Short mmCIF file of N, CA and C in Angstrom, two decimals:
data_model
loop_
_atom_site.label_atom_id
_atom_site.label_comp_id
_atom_site.label_asym_id
_atom_site.label_seq_id
_atom_site.Cartn_x
_atom_site.Cartn_y
_atom_site.Cartn_z
N GLN A 1 -9.62 13.36 -10.51
CA GLN A 1 -8.31 12.26 -10.39
C GLN A 1 -7.93 12.75 -9.23
N VAL A 2 -7.68 11.16 -8.04
CA VAL A 2 -6.86 11.45 -6.86
C VAL A 2 -5.64 11.29 -6.94
N GLN A 3 -4.98 12.31 -6.39
CA GLN A 3 -3.48 12.04 -6.34
C GLN A 3 -3.07 11.53 -5.19
N LEU A 4 -2.08 10.93 -5.09
CA LEU A 4 -1.19 10.23 -4.22
C LEU A 4 0.43 10.32 -3.75
N VAL A 5 0.42 10.57 -2.67
CA VAL A 5 1.98 10.59 -2.75
C VAL A 5 2.24 9.40 -1.67
N GLU A 6 2.49 8.63 -1.31
CA GLU A 6 3.47 7.62 -0.40
C GLU A 6 4.96 8.57 0.40
N SER A 7 5.03 7.63 1.43
CA SER A 7 6.50 8.34 2.24
C SER A 7 6.69 6.92 3.32
N GLY A 8 7.86 7.41 3.74
CA GLY A 8 7.72 6.17 5.02
C GLY A 8 9.08 5.13 4.70
N GLY A 9 8.86 5.41 3.32
CA GLY A 9 10.07 3.91 2.70
C GLY A 9 11.62 4.31 3.57
N GLY A 10 12.57 3.27 3.36
CA GLY A 10 14.12 3.27 3.79
C GLY A 10 14.84 2.11 3.57
N LEU A 11 15.56 2.12 4.38
CA LEU A 11 16.68 1.02 4.89
C LEU A 11 16.19 0.39 6.14
N VAL A 12 16.53 -0.64 6.45
CA VAL A 12 16.20 -1.53 7.69
C VAL A 12 16.52 -2.47 7.50
N GLN A 13 17.16 -3.07 8.75
CA GLN A 13 17.44 -4.44 9.11
C GLN A 13 16.48 -5.62 8.86
N SER A 14 16.90 -6.56 8.46
CA SER A 14 15.98 -7.68 8.71
C SER A 14 15.41 -8.07 10.03
N GLY A 15 14.04 -8.04 10.46
CA GLY A 15 13.18 -7.93 11.55
C GLY A 15 12.78 -6.84 11.67
N GLY A 16 13.15 -5.75 11.29
CA GLY A 16 12.76 -4.14 11.51
C GLY A 16 11.68 -4.00 11.45
N SER A 17 11.06 -2.97 11.21
CA SER A 17 9.67 -2.60 11.33
C SER A 17 9.76 -1.04 10.21
N LEU A 18 8.59 -0.73 9.86
CA LEU A 18 8.39 0.44 8.91
C LEU A 18 7.12 0.66 8.83
N ARG A 19 6.40 1.69 8.56
CA ARG A 19 4.97 2.27 8.25
C ARG A 19 5.56 3.40 7.25
N LEU A 20 4.89 2.82 5.86
CA LEU A 20 4.20 3.68 5.21
C LEU A 20 3.25 4.54 4.87
N SER A 21 3.38 5.29 4.50
CA SER A 21 1.82 6.61 4.25
C SER A 21 1.68 7.17 2.92
N CYS A 22 0.38 6.14 2.98
CA CYS A 22 -0.09 7.59 1.53
C CYS A 22 -1.27 8.76 1.40
N ALA A 23 -0.71 9.84 1.52
CA ALA A 23 -1.60 10.72 1.55
C ALA A 23 -2.37 11.40 0.46
N ALA A 24 -3.68 10.89 0.29
CA ALA A 24 -4.65 11.40 -0.85
C ALA A 24 -5.12 13.00 -0.87
N SER A 25 -5.31 13.46 -1.97
CA SER A 25 -5.82 15.05 -2.39
C SER A 25 -6.58 14.90 -3.27
N GLY A 26 -7.76 15.47 -3.32
CA GLY A 26 -8.48 15.65 -3.91
C GLY A 26 -9.82 14.81 -3.85
N PRO A 27 -11.21 14.27 -4.78
CA PRO A 27 -12.50 13.60 -4.35
C PRO A 27 -12.03 12.40 -4.12
N THR A 28 -12.74 11.82 -3.15
CA THR A 28 -12.24 10.46 -2.15
C THR A 28 -13.64 9.47 -2.03
N SER A 29 -14.34 10.40 -2.41
CA SER A 29 -16.11 9.99 -1.85
C SER A 29 -16.09 8.62 -2.81
N ASP A 30 -15.82 8.52 -4.08
CA ASP A 30 -16.22 7.50 -4.29
C ASP A 30 -14.89 6.47 -4.78
N ILE A 31 -13.84 6.02 -3.76
CA ILE A 31 -12.90 5.41 -3.63
C ILE A 31 -13.57 3.80 -3.57
N TYR A 32 -13.30 3.07 -4.12
CA TYR A 32 -14.60 1.63 -3.69
C TYR A 32 -12.97 0.80 -2.54
N THR A 33 -11.94 0.79 -3.43
CA THR A 33 -10.63 0.24 -2.46
C THR A 33 -9.36 0.67 -2.42
N ARG A 34 -8.60 0.60 -1.30
CA ARG A 34 -7.34 1.56 -1.03
C ARG A 34 -6.52 0.22 -0.77
N ASN A 35 -5.38 0.44 -1.50
CA ASN A 35 -4.34 -0.26 -2.14
C ASN A 35 -3.07 -0.25 -1.92
N TRP A 36 -2.25 -1.15 -1.06
CA TRP A 36 -0.48 -1.14 -1.31
C TRP A 36 -0.44 -2.23 -2.14
N TYR A 37 0.72 -1.89 -3.34
CA TYR A 37 1.16 -2.76 -4.20
C TYR A 37 2.48 -2.87 -3.81
N ARG A 38 3.28 -3.66 -4.12
CA ARG A 38 4.69 -3.40 -4.41
C ARG A 38 5.65 -4.21 -5.90
N GLN A 39 6.76 -3.43 -6.26
CA GLN A 39 7.60 -4.32 -7.21
C GLN A 39 8.73 -4.62 -7.19
N VAL A 40 9.31 -4.99 -7.75
CA VAL A 40 10.63 -5.57 -7.72
C VAL A 40 11.22 -5.81 -9.04
N PRO A 41 12.79 -5.45 -9.43
CA PRO A 41 12.64 -5.14 -10.82
C PRO A 41 12.64 -6.48 -11.73
N GLY A 42 11.93 -6.66 -13.05
CA GLY A 42 11.56 -7.66 -13.55
C GLY A 42 10.77 -8.46 -13.57
N LYS A 43 9.51 -7.96 -12.45
CA LYS A 43 8.86 -9.05 -12.25
C LYS A 43 7.52 -7.58 -11.66
N GLU A 44 6.30 -8.44 -12.11
CA GLU A 44 5.26 -7.79 -11.85
C GLU A 44 4.77 -6.92 -11.25
N ARG A 45 4.15 -5.98 -10.65
CA ARG A 45 3.94 -5.58 -9.50
C ARG A 45 2.78 -6.00 -8.79
N GLU A 46 2.84 -6.38 -7.45
CA GLU A 46 2.05 -7.15 -6.90
C GLU A 46 0.78 -6.78 -5.94
N LEU A 47 -0.18 -7.19 -5.54
CA LEU A 47 -1.02 -6.62 -4.69
C LEU A 47 -0.24 -7.36 -3.34
N VAL A 48 -0.15 -6.31 -2.45
CA VAL A 48 0.30 -6.61 -1.23
C VAL A 48 -1.18 -6.62 0.24
N ALA A 49 -1.68 -5.46 0.18
CA ALA A 49 -2.90 -5.38 0.83
C ALA A 49 -3.81 -4.64 0.55
N SER A 50 -5.46 -5.00 0.85
CA SER A 50 -6.48 -3.90 0.32
C SER A 50 -7.29 -3.86 1.44
N ILE A 51 -8.16 -3.04 1.47
CA ILE A 51 -8.91 -2.49 1.99
C ILE A 51 -10.26 -1.59 1.43
N LYS A 52 -11.10 -2.58 1.51
CA LYS A 52 -12.50 -1.93 0.98
C LYS A 52 -13.46 -0.58 2.00
N SER A 53 -13.71 0.15 1.04
CA SER A 53 -14.51 1.20 1.82
C SER A 53 -16.33 1.23 2.08
N THR A 54 -16.73 -0.48 1.48
CA THR A 54 -18.15 -0.79 1.93
C THR A 54 -18.02 -1.19 3.21
N ASP A 55 -16.98 -1.92 3.85
CA ASP A 55 -17.26 -2.70 5.28
C ASP A 55 -16.16 -2.62 5.77
N GLY A 56 -14.69 -2.05 5.29
CA GLY A 56 -13.31 -1.96 5.80
C GLY A 56 -12.70 -3.49 5.59
N SER A 57 -13.15 -4.20 5.16
CA SER A 57 -12.90 -5.73 5.01
C SER A 57 -11.50 -5.18 4.55
N ILE A 58 -10.71 -6.28 4.69
CA ILE A 58 -8.98 -6.28 4.37
C ILE A 58 -8.60 -7.57 3.99
N SER A 59 -7.87 -7.56 3.37
CA SER A 59 -7.07 -8.94 2.51
C SER A 59 -5.68 -8.65 2.35
N LEU A 60 -5.11 -9.43 2.66
CA LEU A 60 -3.42 -9.33 2.88
C LEU A 60 -3.15 -10.68 1.90
N ALA A 61 -1.74 -10.44 0.91
CA ALA A 61 -0.88 -11.25 0.42
C ALA A 61 -0.77 -12.34 1.38
N ASP A 62 -0.51 -14.00 0.84
CA ASP A 62 0.07 -14.45 1.85
C ASP A 62 1.26 -14.21 2.61
N ALA A 63 2.00 -13.44 1.69
CA ALA A 63 3.61 -13.79 2.09
C ALA A 63 3.57 -12.73 3.49
N VAL A 64 2.69 -12.07 3.55
CA VAL A 64 2.84 -10.79 4.60
C VAL A 64 2.14 -10.80 5.42
N LYS A 65 0.82 -12.08 4.71
CA LYS A 65 0.39 -11.86 6.66
C LYS A 65 0.69 -12.04 7.87
N GLY A 66 0.53 -11.92 8.81
CA GLY A 66 0.58 -12.05 10.39
C GLY A 66 1.80 -10.85 10.54
N ARG A 67 2.42 -10.21 9.08
CA ARG A 67 3.08 -9.32 9.51
C ARG A 67 3.12 -7.67 9.04
N PHE A 68 2.56 -7.61 8.22
CA PHE A 68 1.85 -6.17 7.64
C PHE A 68 0.16 -6.03 7.83
N THR A 69 -0.15 -5.04 8.48
CA THR A 69 -1.39 -4.35 8.61
C THR A 69 -1.19 -3.27 7.60
N ILE A 70 -2.86 -3.19 7.17
CA ILE A 70 -3.03 -1.92 6.37
C ILE A 70 -4.03 -1.40 6.82
N SER A 71 -4.28 0.13 7.31
CA SER A 71 -5.52 0.97 7.81
C SER A 71 -5.14 2.07 7.30
N GLY A 72 -6.44 2.55 7.73
CA GLY A 72 -7.02 4.48 7.03
C GLY A 72 -7.07 5.46 8.14
N ASP A 73 -6.90 6.49 7.72
CA ASP A 73 -7.16 7.58 8.71
C ASP A 73 -8.58 8.55 7.83
N ASN A 74 -9.19 8.23 7.94
CA ASN A 74 -10.13 9.27 7.09
C ASN A 74 -10.09 10.81 7.37
N SER A 75 -9.80 11.01 8.56
CA SER A 75 -9.88 12.60 9.00
C SER A 75 -8.92 12.98 8.25
N LYS A 76 -7.72 12.27 7.76
CA LYS A 76 -6.62 12.79 7.47
C LYS A 76 -6.53 12.30 5.91
N ASN A 77 -7.41 11.64 5.24
CA ASN A 77 -7.43 10.87 3.84
C ASN A 77 -6.12 10.26 3.65
N THR A 78 -5.39 9.73 4.66
CA THR A 78 -4.07 8.61 4.28
C THR A 78 -4.49 7.41 4.82
N LEU A 79 -3.27 6.80 3.75
CA LEU A 79 -3.61 5.49 3.94
C LEU A 79 -2.20 5.02 4.60
N TYR A 80 -2.08 3.94 5.53
CA TYR A 80 -1.02 2.92 6.08
C TYR A 80 -0.99 1.91 5.72
N LEU A 81 0.46 1.72 5.85
CA LEU A 81 0.92 0.23 5.78
C LEU A 81 1.92 -0.28 6.89
N GLN A 82 1.76 -0.51 8.18
CA GLN A 82 2.61 -1.27 8.84
C GLN A 82 3.10 -2.34 8.99
N MET A 83 4.62 -2.16 8.47
CA MET A 83 5.18 -3.43 8.45
C MET A 83 6.40 -3.85 9.42
N THR A 84 6.48 -5.10 9.92
CA THR A 84 6.96 -5.48 11.01
C THR A 84 7.29 -7.02 10.50
N SER A 85 8.51 -7.24 11.12
CA SER A 85 9.29 -8.78 11.66
C SER A 85 9.70 -8.68 9.58
N LEU A 86 10.34 -7.40 9.31
CA LEU A 86 10.63 -7.21 7.60
C LEU A 86 11.79 -8.16 7.15
N LYS A 87 11.49 -8.90 6.32
CA LYS A 87 12.56 -9.56 5.53
C LYS A 87 13.45 -9.28 3.87
N PRO A 88 14.11 -9.41 3.77
CA PRO A 88 15.05 -9.29 2.68
C PRO A 88 14.22 -9.43 1.37
N GLU A 89 13.49 -10.67 1.08
CA GLU A 89 12.35 -10.43 0.26
C GLU A 89 11.56 -9.63 0.05
N ASP A 90 11.10 -8.57 1.44
CA ASP A 90 10.08 -7.29 1.15
C ASP A 90 10.93 -6.21 0.21
N THR A 91 12.05 -6.88 -0.07
CA THR A 91 12.39 -5.22 -0.36
C THR A 91 11.81 -5.00 -1.99
N ALA A 92 11.39 -4.08 -1.98
CA ALA A 92 10.78 -3.36 -3.22
C ALA A 92 10.25 -2.09 -3.70
N VAL A 93 9.85 -1.46 -4.68
CA VAL A 93 8.95 -0.62 -4.50
C VAL A 93 7.82 0.09 -4.13
N TYR A 94 7.73 0.09 -3.34
CA TYR A 94 6.02 0.11 -2.93
C TYR A 94 4.92 1.22 -3.71
N TYR A 95 3.74 1.12 -4.01
CA TYR A 95 2.73 1.92 -4.29
C TYR A 95 1.64 1.95 -4.07
N CYS A 96 0.75 3.03 -3.51
CA CYS A 96 -0.21 3.16 -3.05
C CYS A 96 -1.34 3.37 -4.19
N ASN A 97 -2.62 3.00 -4.07
CA ASN A 97 -3.06 2.44 -5.12
C ASN A 97 -4.64 2.70 -5.08
N PHE A 98 -5.87 3.23 -5.66
CA PHE A 98 -7.13 3.88 -5.28
C PHE A 98 -7.84 3.34 -6.71
N ARG A 99 -8.74 2.89 -5.92
CA ARG A 99 -9.32 2.08 -7.17
C ARG A 99 -11.10 2.68 -7.03
N THR A 100 -11.47 3.67 -8.27
CA THR A 100 -13.20 3.97 -7.83
C THR A 100 -14.31 2.57 -7.95
N TYR A 101 -15.37 3.22 -7.83
CA TYR A 101 -16.53 1.99 -7.72
C TYR A 101 -16.64 1.90 -9.83
N ASP A 102 -16.14 2.72 -10.25
CA ASP A 102 -16.27 2.60 -11.97
C ASP A 102 -15.00 1.75 -12.34
N SER A 103 -14.10 1.52 -11.50
CA SER A 103 -12.76 1.34 -11.77
C SER A 103 -11.38 2.58 -13.01
N ARG A 104 -12.01 3.70 -11.86
CA ARG A 104 -10.63 4.55 -12.29
C ARG A 104 -10.08 3.93 -11.32
N ILE A 105 -8.31 4.13 -11.85
CA ILE A 105 -6.99 4.02 -10.64
C ILE A 105 -6.04 5.45 -10.68
N SER A 106 -6.29 5.33 -9.77
CA SER A 106 -4.69 6.39 -9.42
C SER A 106 -3.95 5.66 -8.70
N TRP A 107 -1.99 5.97 -8.97
CA TRP A 107 -1.13 5.69 -8.40
C TRP A 107 -0.53 6.83 -7.66
N GLY A 108 -0.12 6.50 -6.62
CA GLY A 108 1.25 7.19 -6.21
C GLY A 108 3.00 7.00 -7.04
N GLN A 109 3.69 7.49 -6.28
CA GLN A 109 4.85 7.30 -7.09
C GLN A 109 5.86 6.31 -6.68
N GLY A 110 5.42 5.74 -5.96
CA GLY A 110 6.26 4.93 -5.00
C GLY A 110 7.34 5.15 -4.10
N THR A 111 7.55 4.30 -3.33
CA THR A 111 8.58 4.66 -2.02
C THR A 111 9.31 3.43 -1.84
N GLN A 112 10.52 3.67 -1.89
CA GLN A 112 11.61 2.31 -1.62
C GLN A 112 11.42 1.83 -0.89
N VAL A 113 11.58 0.24 -0.42
CA VAL A 113 11.67 -0.29 1.10
C VAL A 113 12.71 -1.32 0.78
N THR A 114 14.39 -1.39 1.29
CA THR A 114 15.03 -1.88 1.60
C THR A 114 15.74 -2.56 2.76
N VAL A 115 15.24 -3.87 2.59
CA VAL A 115 15.44 -4.68 4.28
C VAL A 115 16.82 -5.32 3.62
N SER A 116 17.92 -5.48 4.57
CA SER A 116 19.28 -6.18 4.72
C SER A 116 19.24 -6.91 5.82
N SER A 117 19.91 -8.16 5.27
CA SER A 117 20.14 -8.94 6.08
C SER A 117 21.19 -9.40 6.85
#
Protein backbone atom coordinates (compact mmCIF):
# COMPACT_ATOMS: atom_id res chain seq x y z
CA GLN A 1 0.00 0.00 0.00
CA VAL A 2 1.29 3.43 -0.93
CA GLN A 3 1.44 6.07 1.78
CA LEU A 4 0.74 9.64 0.71
CA VAL A 5 1.46 12.87 2.57
CA GLU A 6 0.27 16.21 1.28
CA SER A 7 1.77 19.58 2.13
CA GLY A 8 1.72 23.16 0.89
CA GLY A 9 -1.77 24.25 1.82
CA GLY A 10 -2.49 27.49 3.59
CA LEU A 11 -4.23 30.84 3.49
CA VAL A 12 -3.83 32.98 0.39
CA GLN A 13 -5.55 36.03 -1.02
CA SER A 14 -7.71 35.86 -4.10
CA GLY A 15 -5.49 35.92 -7.18
CA GLY A 16 -2.59 34.33 -5.35
CA SER A 17 -0.78 31.07 -5.91
CA LEU A 18 0.06 27.92 -3.98
CA ARG A 19 1.87 24.72 -4.81
CA LEU A 20 0.71 21.53 -3.18
CA SER A 21 3.00 18.55 -2.85
CA CYS A 22 2.19 14.90 -2.34
CA ALA A 23 5.07 12.71 -1.20
CA ALA A 24 4.62 9.01 -1.87
CA SER A 25 6.32 6.12 -0.13
CA GLY A 26 5.96 2.43 -0.74
CA PRO A 27 5.42 0.54 -3.99
CA THR A 28 4.56 2.88 -6.85
CA SER A 29 5.46 0.80 -9.89
CA ASP A 30 1.85 -0.26 -10.46
CA ILE A 31 0.29 3.18 -10.17
CA TYR A 32 -2.04 3.93 -13.08
CA THR A 33 -3.18 7.44 -12.22
CA ARG A 34 -2.02 10.11 -9.81
CA ASN A 35 -4.78 12.51 -8.84
CA TRP A 36 -5.75 15.56 -6.87
CA TYR A 37 -9.22 15.82 -5.37
CA ARG A 38 -10.81 18.49 -3.25
CA GLN A 39 -13.73 18.60 -0.87
CA VAL A 40 -15.73 21.27 0.88
CA PRO A 41 -18.00 20.52 3.84
CA GLY A 42 -21.34 19.12 2.79
CA LYS A 43 -20.22 18.29 -0.74
CA GLU A 44 -18.78 15.24 -2.41
CA ARG A 45 -15.09 15.00 -3.07
CA GLU A 46 -14.40 16.15 -6.63
CA LEU A 47 -11.59 15.28 -9.01
CA VAL A 48 -9.48 18.33 -9.80
CA ALA A 49 -6.57 16.98 -11.80
CA SER A 50 -5.22 13.65 -12.96
CA ILE A 51 -2.10 12.37 -14.66
CA LYS A 52 -1.72 8.92 -16.21
CA SER A 53 1.46 6.92 -15.77
CA THR A 54 1.15 5.24 -19.17
CA ASP A 55 1.56 8.29 -21.35
CA GLY A 56 1.68 11.27 -19.00
CA SER A 57 -1.64 12.54 -20.27
CA ILE A 58 -3.33 15.09 -18.04
CA SER A 59 -6.93 15.94 -17.38
CA LEU A 60 -8.21 18.93 -15.46
CA ALA A 61 -11.62 19.86 -14.14
CA ASP A 62 -13.24 22.65 -16.12
CA ALA A 63 -13.27 24.87 -13.03
CA VAL A 64 -9.47 24.89 -12.84
CA LYS A 65 -8.38 24.74 -16.48
CA GLY A 66 -5.94 27.48 -17.30
CA ARG A 67 -5.16 28.05 -13.62
CA PHE A 68 -3.97 24.73 -12.15
CA THR A 69 -1.20 22.44 -13.34
CA ILE A 70 -0.49 18.87 -12.23
CA SER A 71 2.98 17.43 -12.51
CA GLY A 72 5.17 14.74 -11.01
CA ASP A 73 8.79 14.25 -10.11
CA ASN A 74 9.45 10.53 -10.38
CA SER A 75 12.93 10.86 -8.89
CA LYS A 76 11.38 12.25 -5.72
CA ASN A 77 8.16 10.20 -5.88
CA THR A 78 6.30 13.46 -5.49
CA LEU A 79 3.17 14.77 -7.15
CA TYR A 80 2.49 18.50 -7.40
CA LEU A 81 -0.47 20.75 -7.97
CA GLN A 82 0.47 24.27 -8.97
CA MET A 83 -2.46 26.58 -8.36
CA THR A 84 -2.55 30.11 -9.72
CA SER A 85 -5.19 32.85 -9.94
CA LEU A 86 -6.86 31.32 -6.92
CA LYS A 87 -10.48 32.15 -6.20
CA PRO A 88 -12.50 31.93 -2.99
CA GLU A 89 -14.41 29.02 -4.52
CA ASP A 90 -11.14 27.05 -4.62
CA THR A 91 -11.26 26.89 -0.83
CA ALA A 92 -11.34 23.23 0.15
CA VAL A 93 -9.36 20.39 1.62
CA TYR A 94 -7.16 19.01 -1.14
CA TYR A 95 -6.35 15.30 -1.23
CA CYS A 96 -3.79 13.34 -3.13
CA ASN A 97 -4.95 10.01 -4.54
CA PHE A 98 -3.09 7.21 -6.31
CA ARG A 99 -4.93 4.46 -8.17
CA THR A 100 -3.30 1.24 -9.28
CA TYR A 101 -3.99 -0.72 -12.48
CA ASP A 102 -6.19 -3.10 -10.45
CA SER A 103 -8.08 -0.18 -8.86
CA ARG A 104 -6.51 -0.17 -5.41
CA ILE A 105 -6.65 3.35 -4.06
CA SER A 106 -4.52 5.28 -1.61
CA TRP A 107 -5.44 8.62 -0.08
CA GLY A 108 -3.43 11.24 1.73
CA GLN A 109 -4.68 12.97 4.85
CA GLY A 110 -5.51 16.20 3.03
CA THR A 111 -4.27 19.75 3.19
CA GLN A 112 -6.45 22.82 3.71
CA VAL A 113 -6.44 25.58 1.13
CA THR A 114 -8.26 28.78 2.05
CA VAL A 115 -8.60 31.65 -0.40
CA SER A 116 -9.75 34.95 1.04
CA SER A 117 -11.61 37.51 -1.05
